[in-house]
Coordinates of C-alpha atoms in Angstrom, one line a residue:
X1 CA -24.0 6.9 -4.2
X2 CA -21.3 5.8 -6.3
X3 CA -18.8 5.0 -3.5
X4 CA -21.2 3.6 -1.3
X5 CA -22.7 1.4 -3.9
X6 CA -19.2 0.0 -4.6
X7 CA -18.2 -0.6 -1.5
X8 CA -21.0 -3.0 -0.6
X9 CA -20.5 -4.3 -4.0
X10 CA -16.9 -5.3 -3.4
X11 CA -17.1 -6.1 0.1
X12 CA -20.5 -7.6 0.9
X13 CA -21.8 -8.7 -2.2
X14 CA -19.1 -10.5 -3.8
X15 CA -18.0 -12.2 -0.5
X16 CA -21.1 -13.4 0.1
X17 CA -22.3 -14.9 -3.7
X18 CA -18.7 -16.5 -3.4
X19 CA -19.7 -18.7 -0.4
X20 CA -23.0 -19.4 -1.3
X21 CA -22.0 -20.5 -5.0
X22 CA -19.0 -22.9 -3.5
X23 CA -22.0 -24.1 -1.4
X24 CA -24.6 -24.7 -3.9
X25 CA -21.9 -25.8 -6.2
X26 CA -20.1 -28.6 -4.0
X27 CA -17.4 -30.7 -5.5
X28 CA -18.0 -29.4 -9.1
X29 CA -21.4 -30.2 -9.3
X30 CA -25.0 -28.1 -9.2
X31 CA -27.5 -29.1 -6.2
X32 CA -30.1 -26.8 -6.5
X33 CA -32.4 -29.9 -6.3
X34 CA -31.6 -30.0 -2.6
X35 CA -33.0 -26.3 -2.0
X36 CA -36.5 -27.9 -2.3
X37 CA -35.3 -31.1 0.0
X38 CA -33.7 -28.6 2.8
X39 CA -36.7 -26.6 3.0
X40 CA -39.1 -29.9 3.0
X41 CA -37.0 -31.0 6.3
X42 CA -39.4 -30.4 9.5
X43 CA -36.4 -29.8 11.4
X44 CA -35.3 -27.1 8.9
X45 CA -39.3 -25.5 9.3
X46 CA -38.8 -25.4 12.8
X47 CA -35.5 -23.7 13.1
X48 CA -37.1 -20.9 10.6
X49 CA -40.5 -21.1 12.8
X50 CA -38.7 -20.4 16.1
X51 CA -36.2 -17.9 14.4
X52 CA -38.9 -15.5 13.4
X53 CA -41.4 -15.7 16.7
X54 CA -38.3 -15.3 18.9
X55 CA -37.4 -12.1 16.9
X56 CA -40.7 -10.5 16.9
X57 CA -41.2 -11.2 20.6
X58 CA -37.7 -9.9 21.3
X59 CA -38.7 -6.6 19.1
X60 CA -41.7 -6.0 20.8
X61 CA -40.4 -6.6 24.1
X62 CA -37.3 -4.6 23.6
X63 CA -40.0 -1.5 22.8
X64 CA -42.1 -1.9 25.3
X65 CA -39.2 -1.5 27.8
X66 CA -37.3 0.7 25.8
X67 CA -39.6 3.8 24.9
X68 CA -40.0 5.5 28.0
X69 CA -36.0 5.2 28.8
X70 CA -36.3 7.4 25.4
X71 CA -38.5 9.7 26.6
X72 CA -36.2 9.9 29.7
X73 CA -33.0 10.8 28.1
X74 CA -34.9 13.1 25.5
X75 CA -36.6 15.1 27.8
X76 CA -35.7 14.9 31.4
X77 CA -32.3 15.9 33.2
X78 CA -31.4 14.7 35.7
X79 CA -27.6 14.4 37.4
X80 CA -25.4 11.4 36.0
X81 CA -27.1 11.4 32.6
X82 CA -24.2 11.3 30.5
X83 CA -22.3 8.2 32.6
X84 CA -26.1 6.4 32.5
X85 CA -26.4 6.9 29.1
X86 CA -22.7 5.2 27.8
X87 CA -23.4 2.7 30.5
X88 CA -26.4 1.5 28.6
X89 CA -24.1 1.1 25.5
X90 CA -22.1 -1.1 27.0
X91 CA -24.2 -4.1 26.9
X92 CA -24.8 -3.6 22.9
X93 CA -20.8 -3.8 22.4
X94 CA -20.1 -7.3 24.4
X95 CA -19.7 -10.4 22.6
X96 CA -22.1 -12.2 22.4
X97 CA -20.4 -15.7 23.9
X98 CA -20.1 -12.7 27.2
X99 CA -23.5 -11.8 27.4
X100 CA -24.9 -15.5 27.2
X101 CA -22.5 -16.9 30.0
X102 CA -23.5 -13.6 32.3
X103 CA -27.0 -14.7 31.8
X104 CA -26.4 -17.9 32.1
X105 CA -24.3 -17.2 35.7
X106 CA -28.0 -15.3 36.9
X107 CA -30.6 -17.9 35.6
X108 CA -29.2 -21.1 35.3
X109 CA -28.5 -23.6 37.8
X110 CA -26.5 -22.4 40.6
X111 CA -27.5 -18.7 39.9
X112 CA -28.1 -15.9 41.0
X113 CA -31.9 -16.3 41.0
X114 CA -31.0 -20.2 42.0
X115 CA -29.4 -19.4 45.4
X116 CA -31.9 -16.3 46.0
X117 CA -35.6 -17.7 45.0
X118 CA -34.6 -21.5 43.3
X119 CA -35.6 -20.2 40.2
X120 CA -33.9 -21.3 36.8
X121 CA -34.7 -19.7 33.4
X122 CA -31.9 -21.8 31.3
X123 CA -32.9 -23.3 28.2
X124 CA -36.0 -21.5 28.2
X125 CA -37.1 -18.9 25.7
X126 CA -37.5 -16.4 28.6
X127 CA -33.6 -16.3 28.8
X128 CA -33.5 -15.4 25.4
X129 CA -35.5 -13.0 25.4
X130 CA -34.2 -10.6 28.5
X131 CA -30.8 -11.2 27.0
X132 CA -32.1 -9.8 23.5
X133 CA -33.8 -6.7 25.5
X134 CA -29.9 -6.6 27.0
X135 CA -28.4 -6.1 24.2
X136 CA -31.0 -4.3 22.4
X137 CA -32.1 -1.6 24.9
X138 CA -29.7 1.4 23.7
X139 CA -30.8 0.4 20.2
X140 CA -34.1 2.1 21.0
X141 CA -32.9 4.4 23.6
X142 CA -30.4 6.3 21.8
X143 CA -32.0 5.6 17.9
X144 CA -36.1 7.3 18.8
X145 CA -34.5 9.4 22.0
X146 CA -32.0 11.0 19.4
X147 CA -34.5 12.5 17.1
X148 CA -37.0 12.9 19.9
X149 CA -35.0 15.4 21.8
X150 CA -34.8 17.4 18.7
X151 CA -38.4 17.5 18.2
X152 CA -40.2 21.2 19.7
X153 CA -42.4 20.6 22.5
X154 CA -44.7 23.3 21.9
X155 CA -46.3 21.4 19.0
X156 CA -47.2 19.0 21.5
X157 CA -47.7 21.8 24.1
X158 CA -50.3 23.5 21.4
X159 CA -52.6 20.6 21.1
X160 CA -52.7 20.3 25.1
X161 CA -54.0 23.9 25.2
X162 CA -56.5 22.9 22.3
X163 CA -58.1 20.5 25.2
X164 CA -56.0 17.2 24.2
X165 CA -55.4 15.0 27.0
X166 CA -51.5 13.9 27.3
X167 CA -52.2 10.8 25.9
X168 CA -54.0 12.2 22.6
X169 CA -51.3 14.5 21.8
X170 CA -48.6 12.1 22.2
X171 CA -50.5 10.0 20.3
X172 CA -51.5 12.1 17.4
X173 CA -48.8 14.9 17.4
X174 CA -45.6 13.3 18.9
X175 CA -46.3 9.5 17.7
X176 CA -46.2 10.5 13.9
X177 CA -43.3 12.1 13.9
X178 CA -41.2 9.7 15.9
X179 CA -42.5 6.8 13.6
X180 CA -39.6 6.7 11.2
X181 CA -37.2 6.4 14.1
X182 CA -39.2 3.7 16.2
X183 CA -39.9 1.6 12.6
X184 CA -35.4 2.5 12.0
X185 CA -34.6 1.0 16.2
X186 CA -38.0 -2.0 15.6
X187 CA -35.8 -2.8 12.6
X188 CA -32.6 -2.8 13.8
X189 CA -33.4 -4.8 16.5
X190 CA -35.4 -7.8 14.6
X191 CA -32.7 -8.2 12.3
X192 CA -30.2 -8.8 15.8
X193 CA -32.2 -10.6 17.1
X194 CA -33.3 -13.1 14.0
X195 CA -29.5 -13.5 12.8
X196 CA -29.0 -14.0 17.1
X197 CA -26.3 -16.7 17.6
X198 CA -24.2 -16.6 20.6
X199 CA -26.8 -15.7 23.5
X200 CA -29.3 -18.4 21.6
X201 CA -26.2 -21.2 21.7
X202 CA -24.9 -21.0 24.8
X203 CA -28.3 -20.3 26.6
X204 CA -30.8 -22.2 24.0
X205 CA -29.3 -25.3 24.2
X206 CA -30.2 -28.2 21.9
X207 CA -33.7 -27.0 22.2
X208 CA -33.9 -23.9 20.5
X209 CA -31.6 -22.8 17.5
X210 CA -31.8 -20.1 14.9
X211 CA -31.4 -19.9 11.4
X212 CA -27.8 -18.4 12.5
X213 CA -27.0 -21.3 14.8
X214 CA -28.1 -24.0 11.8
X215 CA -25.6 -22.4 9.9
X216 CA -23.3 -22.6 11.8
X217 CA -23.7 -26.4 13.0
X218 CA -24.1 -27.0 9.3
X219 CA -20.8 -25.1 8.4
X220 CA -18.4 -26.1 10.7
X221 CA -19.6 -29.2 12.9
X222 CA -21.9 -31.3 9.9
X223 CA -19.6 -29.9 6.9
X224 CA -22.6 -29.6 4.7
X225 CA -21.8 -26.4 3.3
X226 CA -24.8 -27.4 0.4
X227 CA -27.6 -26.9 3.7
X228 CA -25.6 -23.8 5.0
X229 CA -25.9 -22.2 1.4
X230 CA -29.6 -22.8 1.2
X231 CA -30.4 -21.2 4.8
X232 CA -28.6 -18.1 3.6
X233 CA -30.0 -17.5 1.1
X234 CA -33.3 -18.4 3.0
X235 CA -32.1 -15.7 5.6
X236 CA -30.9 -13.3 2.8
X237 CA -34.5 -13.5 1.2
X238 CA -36.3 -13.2 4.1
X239 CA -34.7 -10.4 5.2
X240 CA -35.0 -8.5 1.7
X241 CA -38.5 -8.6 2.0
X242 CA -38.5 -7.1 6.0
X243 CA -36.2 -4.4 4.4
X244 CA -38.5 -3.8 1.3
X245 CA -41.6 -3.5 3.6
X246 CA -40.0 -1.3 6.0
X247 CA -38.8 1.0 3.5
X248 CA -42.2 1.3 1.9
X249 CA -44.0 2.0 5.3
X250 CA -41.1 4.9 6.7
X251 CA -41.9 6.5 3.1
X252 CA -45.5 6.7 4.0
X253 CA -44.8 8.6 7.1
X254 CA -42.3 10.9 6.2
X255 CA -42.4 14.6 6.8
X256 CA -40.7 17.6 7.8
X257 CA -40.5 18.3 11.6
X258 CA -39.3 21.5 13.8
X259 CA -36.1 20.2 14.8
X260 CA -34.5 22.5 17.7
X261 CA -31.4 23.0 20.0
X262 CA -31.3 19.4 22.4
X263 CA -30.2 21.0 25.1
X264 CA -33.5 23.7 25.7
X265 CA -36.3 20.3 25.4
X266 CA -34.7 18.5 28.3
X267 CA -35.6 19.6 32.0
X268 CA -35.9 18.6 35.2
X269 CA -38.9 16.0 36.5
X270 CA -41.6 17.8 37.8
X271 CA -44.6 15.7 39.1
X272 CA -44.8 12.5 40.7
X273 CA -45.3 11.0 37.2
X274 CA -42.3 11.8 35.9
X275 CA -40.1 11.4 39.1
X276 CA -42.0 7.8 39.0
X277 CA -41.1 7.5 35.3
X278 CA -37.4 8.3 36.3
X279 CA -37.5 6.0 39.1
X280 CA -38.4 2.9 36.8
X281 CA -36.8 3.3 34.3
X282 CA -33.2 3.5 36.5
X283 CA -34.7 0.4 38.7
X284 CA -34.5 -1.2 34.8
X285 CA -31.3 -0.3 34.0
X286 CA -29.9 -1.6 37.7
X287 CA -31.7 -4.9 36.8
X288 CA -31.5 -5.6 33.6
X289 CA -28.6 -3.6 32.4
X290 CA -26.2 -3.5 35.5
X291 CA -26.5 -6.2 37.5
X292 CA -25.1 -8.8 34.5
X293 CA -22.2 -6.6 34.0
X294 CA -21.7 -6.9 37.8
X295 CA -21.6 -10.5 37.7
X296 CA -18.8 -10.5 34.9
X297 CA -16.8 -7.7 36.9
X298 CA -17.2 -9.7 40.8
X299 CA -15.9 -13.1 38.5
X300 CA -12.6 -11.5 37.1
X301 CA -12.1 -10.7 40.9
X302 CA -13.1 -14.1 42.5
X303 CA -8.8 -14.8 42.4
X304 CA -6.7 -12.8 44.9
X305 CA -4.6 -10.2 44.3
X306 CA -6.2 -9.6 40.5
X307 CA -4.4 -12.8 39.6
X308 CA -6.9 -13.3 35.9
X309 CA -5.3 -9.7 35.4
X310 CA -1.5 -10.5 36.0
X311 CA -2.1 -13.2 33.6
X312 CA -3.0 -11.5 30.9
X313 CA 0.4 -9.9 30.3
X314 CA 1.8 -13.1 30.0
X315 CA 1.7 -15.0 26.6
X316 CA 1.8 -18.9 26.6
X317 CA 2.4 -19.2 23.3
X318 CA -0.4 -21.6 22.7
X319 CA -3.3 -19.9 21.7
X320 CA -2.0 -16.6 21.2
X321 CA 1.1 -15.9 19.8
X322 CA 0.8 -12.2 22.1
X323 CA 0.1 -11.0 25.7
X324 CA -3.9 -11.1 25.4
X325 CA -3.7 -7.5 27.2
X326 CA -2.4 -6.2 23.8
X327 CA -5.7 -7.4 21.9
X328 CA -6.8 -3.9 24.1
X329 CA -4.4 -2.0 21.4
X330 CA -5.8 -4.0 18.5
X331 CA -9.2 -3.7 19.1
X332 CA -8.8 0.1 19.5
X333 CA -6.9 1.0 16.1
X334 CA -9.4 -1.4 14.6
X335 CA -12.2 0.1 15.8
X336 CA -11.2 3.9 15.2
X337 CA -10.5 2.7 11.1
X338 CA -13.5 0.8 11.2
X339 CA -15.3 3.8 12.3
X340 CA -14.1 6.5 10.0
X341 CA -15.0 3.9 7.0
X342 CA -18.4 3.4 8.3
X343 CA -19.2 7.2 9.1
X344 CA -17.6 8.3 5.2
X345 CA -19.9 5.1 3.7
X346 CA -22.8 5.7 5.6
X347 CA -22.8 9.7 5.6
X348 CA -22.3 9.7 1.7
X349 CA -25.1 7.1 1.3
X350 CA -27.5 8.9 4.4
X351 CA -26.8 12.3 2.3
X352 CA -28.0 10.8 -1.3
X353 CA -31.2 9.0 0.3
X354 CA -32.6 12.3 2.0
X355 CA -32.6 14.0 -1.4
X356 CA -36.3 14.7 -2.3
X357 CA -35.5 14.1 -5.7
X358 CA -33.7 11.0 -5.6
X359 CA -35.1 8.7 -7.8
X360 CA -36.4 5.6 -7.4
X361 CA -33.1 3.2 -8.1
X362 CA -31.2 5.5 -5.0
X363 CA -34.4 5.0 -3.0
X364 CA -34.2 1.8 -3.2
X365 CA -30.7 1.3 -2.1
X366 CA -32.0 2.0 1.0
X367 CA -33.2 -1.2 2.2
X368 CA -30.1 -2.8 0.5
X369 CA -27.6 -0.8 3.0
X370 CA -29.5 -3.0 5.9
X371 CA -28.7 -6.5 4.3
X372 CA -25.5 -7.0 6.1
X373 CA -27.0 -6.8 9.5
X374 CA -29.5 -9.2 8.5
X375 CA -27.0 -11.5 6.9
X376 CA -25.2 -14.5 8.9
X377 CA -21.8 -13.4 9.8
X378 CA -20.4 -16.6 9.8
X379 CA -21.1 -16.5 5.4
X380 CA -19.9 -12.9 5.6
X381 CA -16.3 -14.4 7.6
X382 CA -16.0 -17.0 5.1
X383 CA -16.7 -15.2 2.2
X384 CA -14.1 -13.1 3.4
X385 CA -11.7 -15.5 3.1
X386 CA -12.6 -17.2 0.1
X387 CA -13.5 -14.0 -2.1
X388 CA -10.2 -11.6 -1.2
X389 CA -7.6 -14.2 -1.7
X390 CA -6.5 -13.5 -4.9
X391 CA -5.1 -10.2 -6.6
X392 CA -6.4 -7.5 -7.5
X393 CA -7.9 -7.6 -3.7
X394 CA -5.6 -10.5 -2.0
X395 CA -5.8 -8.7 1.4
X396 CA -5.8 -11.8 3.3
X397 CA -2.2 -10.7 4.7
X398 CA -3.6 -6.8 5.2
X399 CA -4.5 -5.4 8.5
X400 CA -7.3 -3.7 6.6
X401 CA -9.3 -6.6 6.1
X402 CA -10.8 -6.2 9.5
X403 CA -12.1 -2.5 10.0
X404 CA -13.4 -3.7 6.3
X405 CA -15.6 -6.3 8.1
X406 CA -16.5 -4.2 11.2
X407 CA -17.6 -1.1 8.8
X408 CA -20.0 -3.1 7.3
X409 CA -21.9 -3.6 10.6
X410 CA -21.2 -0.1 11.3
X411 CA -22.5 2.1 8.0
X412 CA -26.1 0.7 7.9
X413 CA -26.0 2.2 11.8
X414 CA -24.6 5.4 10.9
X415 CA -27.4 5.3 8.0
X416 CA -30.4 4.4 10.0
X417 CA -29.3 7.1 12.4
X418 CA -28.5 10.2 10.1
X419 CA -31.4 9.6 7.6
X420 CA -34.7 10.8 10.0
X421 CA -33.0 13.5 10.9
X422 CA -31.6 14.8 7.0
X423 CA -35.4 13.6 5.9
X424 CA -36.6 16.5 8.4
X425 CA -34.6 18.9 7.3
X426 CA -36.8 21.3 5.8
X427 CA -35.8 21.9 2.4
X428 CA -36.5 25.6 2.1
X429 CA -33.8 26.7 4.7
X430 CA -31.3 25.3 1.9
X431 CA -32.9 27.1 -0.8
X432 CA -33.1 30.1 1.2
X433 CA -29.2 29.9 1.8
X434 CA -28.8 29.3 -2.3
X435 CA -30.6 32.1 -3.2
X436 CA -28.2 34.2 -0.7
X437 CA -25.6 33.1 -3.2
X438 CA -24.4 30.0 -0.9
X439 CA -22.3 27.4 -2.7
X440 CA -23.7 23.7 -2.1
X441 CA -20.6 23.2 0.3
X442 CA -21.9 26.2 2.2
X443 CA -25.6 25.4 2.5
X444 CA -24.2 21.6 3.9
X445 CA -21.9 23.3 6.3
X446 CA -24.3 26.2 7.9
X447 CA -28.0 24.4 7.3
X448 CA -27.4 20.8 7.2
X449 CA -24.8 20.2 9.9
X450 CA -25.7 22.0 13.0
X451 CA -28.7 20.1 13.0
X452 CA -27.9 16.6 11.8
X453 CA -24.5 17.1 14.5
X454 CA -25.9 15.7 16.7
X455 CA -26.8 12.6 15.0
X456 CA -23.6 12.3 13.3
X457 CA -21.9 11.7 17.0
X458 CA -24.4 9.5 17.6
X459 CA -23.8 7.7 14.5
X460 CA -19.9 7.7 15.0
X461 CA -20.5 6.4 18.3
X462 CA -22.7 3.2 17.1
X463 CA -20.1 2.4 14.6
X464 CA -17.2 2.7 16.8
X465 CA -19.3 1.0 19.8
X466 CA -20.4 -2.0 16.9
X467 CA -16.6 -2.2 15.6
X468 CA -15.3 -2.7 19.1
X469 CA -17.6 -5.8 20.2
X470 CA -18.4 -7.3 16.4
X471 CA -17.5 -10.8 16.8
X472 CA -19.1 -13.2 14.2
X473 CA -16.8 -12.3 11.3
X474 CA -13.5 -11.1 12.9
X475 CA -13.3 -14.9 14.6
X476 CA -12.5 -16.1 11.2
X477 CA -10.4 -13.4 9.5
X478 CA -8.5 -12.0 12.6
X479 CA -4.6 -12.9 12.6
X480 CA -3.2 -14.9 15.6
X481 CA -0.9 -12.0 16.5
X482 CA -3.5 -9.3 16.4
X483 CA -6.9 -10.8 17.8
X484 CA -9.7 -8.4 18.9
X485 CA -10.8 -8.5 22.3
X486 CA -13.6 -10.5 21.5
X487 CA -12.0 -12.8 19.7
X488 CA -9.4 -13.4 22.5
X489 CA -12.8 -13.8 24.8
X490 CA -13.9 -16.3 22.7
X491 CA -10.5 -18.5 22.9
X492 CA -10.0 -18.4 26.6
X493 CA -13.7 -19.5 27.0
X494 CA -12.9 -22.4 24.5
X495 CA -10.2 -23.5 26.7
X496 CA -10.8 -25.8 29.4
X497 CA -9.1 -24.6 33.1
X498 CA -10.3 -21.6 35.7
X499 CA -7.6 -19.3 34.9
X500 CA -8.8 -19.5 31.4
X501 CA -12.4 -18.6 32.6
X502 CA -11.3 -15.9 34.6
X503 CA -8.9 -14.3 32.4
X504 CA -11.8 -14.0 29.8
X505 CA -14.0 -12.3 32.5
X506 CA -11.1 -10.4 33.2
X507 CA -11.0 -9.3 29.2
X508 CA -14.5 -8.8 29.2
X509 CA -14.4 -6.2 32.0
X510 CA -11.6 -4.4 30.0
X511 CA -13.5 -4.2 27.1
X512 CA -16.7 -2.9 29.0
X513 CA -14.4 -0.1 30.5
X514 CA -12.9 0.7 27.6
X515 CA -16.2 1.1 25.8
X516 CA -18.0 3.2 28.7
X517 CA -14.8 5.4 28.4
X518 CA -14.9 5.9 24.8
X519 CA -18.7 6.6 25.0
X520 CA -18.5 9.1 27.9
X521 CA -16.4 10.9 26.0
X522 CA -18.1 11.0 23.1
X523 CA -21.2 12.1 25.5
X524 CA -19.5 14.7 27.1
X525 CA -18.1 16.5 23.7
X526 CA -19.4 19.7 23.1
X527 CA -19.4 21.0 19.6
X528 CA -21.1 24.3 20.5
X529 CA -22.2 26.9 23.3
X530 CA -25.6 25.4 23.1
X531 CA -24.8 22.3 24.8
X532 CA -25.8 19.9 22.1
X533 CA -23.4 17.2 22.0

């Protein structure tokens, strides 16, 4: 734990107290007396009343559609599984100022669902919501369906021959030991969607905002950084307690399951139910999934002869100080560092929490890994800046600083991956192996990793997928000369002018091909002759 612990010390904790103090702390002087006065403020209440119903819907929502695209990918196979299954990364990996002008392209006015039916959905929570479930859907998909295809199917099998309907043994047999990876994805979607900014901006309007979007008003358009303090700290408290709950209650359920090869529970539909079950659940991915990403790809193309894409070679000189094709490079070498920090971070911490015998301080680190999602990345981007100014860590001038921010975002996903599955492990197949005379080394290498594999890819592929698209902190610490891709989105949409517009369409499809690329192949490697990937 001792890396781990440091590196969240260093680079989450410190950054973070820095902004907050400077806040509470304004022009020399103490106002903890306003704490009381911010939270007294009705407009305040509402912001944190909306923040947290719009978060629960969009978690339970995101779930409901969610779970049987898991059971799909866990246990049916069926041709194009591996393209359908990096395509429904893609939407978790676009920025977010993307996502909300897609959606805003297909329910606002002059829409897609405007021209077809008259219908608008702009400014209403309903927009929200299906772009949460956007983003959110592989969350689910790839967090339950990657321990569910591991799970053996005769357990469930048994208690159908014992005279339990299908239903009963899901429930009772299946059910319990997917809970700690439903209560890891429910999680890791509430804590997106409460700290949600961009898609609740751009298609919330003045009507609704979130703690994240007060922040930010507060931060950089009202300059009251005394307001800004108090909601993060509202938002870091909050969010503690989710954590410390949800920590409490995957403790409760733990146990040791019958994890088996991937490849042997998946088989073809047989029955109308699941060929109808197949059916929907592509019909939801065309919909919901697709057809966004096919309005961002027909508007880089709406100028002839891919003009938005000649122009991104070109660099004005204005806003970047580069071609904004070359923020394609940038993002990739960021993302690939970011990733290797997040899979050594998050492996060493997932390896010291599954010990039976850790003790009660490691246990409850836990929760603590899953701050930084649940913190606003705006205070994480400025304390950034503030915090690692000075020596011994002035890396304000180091390319470094960057993968440092993404791995943050990307360790409490390699965590939340790799922990169900080292929790199942069962622990006497390692003692067995020690009492062979294997060295600890030995046991990890020929026990712990052919069965945790699997999640590790998965894992690497969340934190580069996360790394790739993370946006809210990389806006305010990326150089001019080396912007990410979603920065560079983010400036051409700020820009007034339909070559601007386009050229950041343009980007966006670029970074969704890149992304579907990288995830194929991460789908399609094979570690072993069983197939499991």
């Amino acid at each position: 734990m001792a890396v781990p612990v440091a590196f969240f010390a260093v680079f989450f904790a410190w950054p973070v107290a820095a902004i907050v103090l400077r806040g509470l702390k304004a022009d020399g002087t103490w106002h903890l007396g306003r704490v009381t006065d911010v939270l007294a403020r009705p407009d305040i209440r509402h912001v944190l009343w909306f923040t947290t119903w719009q978060a629960l819907a969009s978690t339970a929502l995101t779930l409901l559609i969610a779970l049987p695209a898991a059971y799909v990918f866990a246990r049916l196979d069926f041709p194009g599984k591996q393209v359908l299954r990096a395509v429904i990364t893609v939407p978790f990996v676009l920025p977010t100022v993307v996502v909300g002008t897609a959606f805003l392209a297909l329910v606002g006015h002059g829409g897609l669902l405007d021209e077809l039916w008259g219908v608008r959905l702009d400014t209403t929570v309903w927009a929200i919501l299906l772009a949460h479930v956007f983003f959110n859907y592989a969350v689910v998909v790839r967090t339950v369906g990657g321990l569910w295809a591991q799970l053996d199917p005769r357990q469930e099998e048994a208690a159908r021959m014992l005279g339990a309907s299908p239903l009963r043994a899901w429930r009772q047999v299946t059910l319990p030991a997917l809970a700690p990876a439903v209560a890891a994805a429910a999680l890791m979607v509430f804590l997106f969607t409460f700290t949600s900014f961009g898609v609740v901006q751009i298609l919330g309007g003045p009507t609704f905002s979130t703690l994240e979007v007060e922040i930010y008003r507060q931060t950089s358009e009202v300059f009251d950084l005394t307001t800004a303090a108090v909601l993060t700290l509202l938002q870091f408290a909050a969010v503690g307690a989710i954590l410390a709950v949800h920590a409490w209650t995957v403790r409760r359920r733990e146990s040791t399951l019958r994890l088996v090869d991937a490849s042997v529970t998946a088989r073809r539909p047989r029955g109308a139910g699941q060929r109808a079950l197949l059916a929907g659940v592509l019909a939801t991915v065309a919909l919901l999934l697709v057809l966004p990403l096919g309005v961002l790809v027909r508007r880089s193309l709406d100028a002839p002869g891919f003009a938005y894409y000649r122009a991104l070679t070109d660099a004005d000189g204005g806003t970047f100080l580069t071609a904004p094709l070359n923020a394609v490079w940038t993002s990739l070498e960021y993302a690939v560092a970011a990733t290797a920090i997040a899979v050594a971070i998050g492996g060493l911490a997932a390896a010291a929490l599954a010990r039976r015998d850790a003790g009660r301080l490691v246990r409850g680190f836990d929760a603590l890994l899953m701050l930084p999602l649940g913190v606003s990345a705006v205070t994480v981007g400025f304390g950034f800046l503030i915090a690692l100014d000075r020596p011994p860590l002035d890396l304000r001038e180091s390319w470094i600083l960057v993968p440092l921010a993404q791995a943050l975002v990307g360790a409490p996903f390699v965590v939340r991956t790799m922990l169900p599955v080292l929790r199942a492990v069962d622990g006497r197949l390692r003692e067995a192996a020690a009492v062979l005379g294997a060295s600890p080394w030995r046991v990890w290498r020929e026990v712990d990793l052919p069965l945790v594999r699997r999640a590790l890819l998965v894992a690497a592929g969340f934190a580069f997928a996360v790394s790739l698209g993370e946006f809210g902190a990389t806006v305010f610490i990326a150089r001019p000369d080396n912007p990410t891709l979603p920065v560079a989105v983010a400036r051409l949409l700020s820009r007034p002018g339909e070559l601007n517009y386009g050229q950041a369409m343009a980007l966006s499809t670029i970074l969704m091909v890149v992304c579907a690329a990288a995830l194929l192949l991460l789908e399609r490697a094979r570690v072993d002759r069983t197939g499991e990937f």
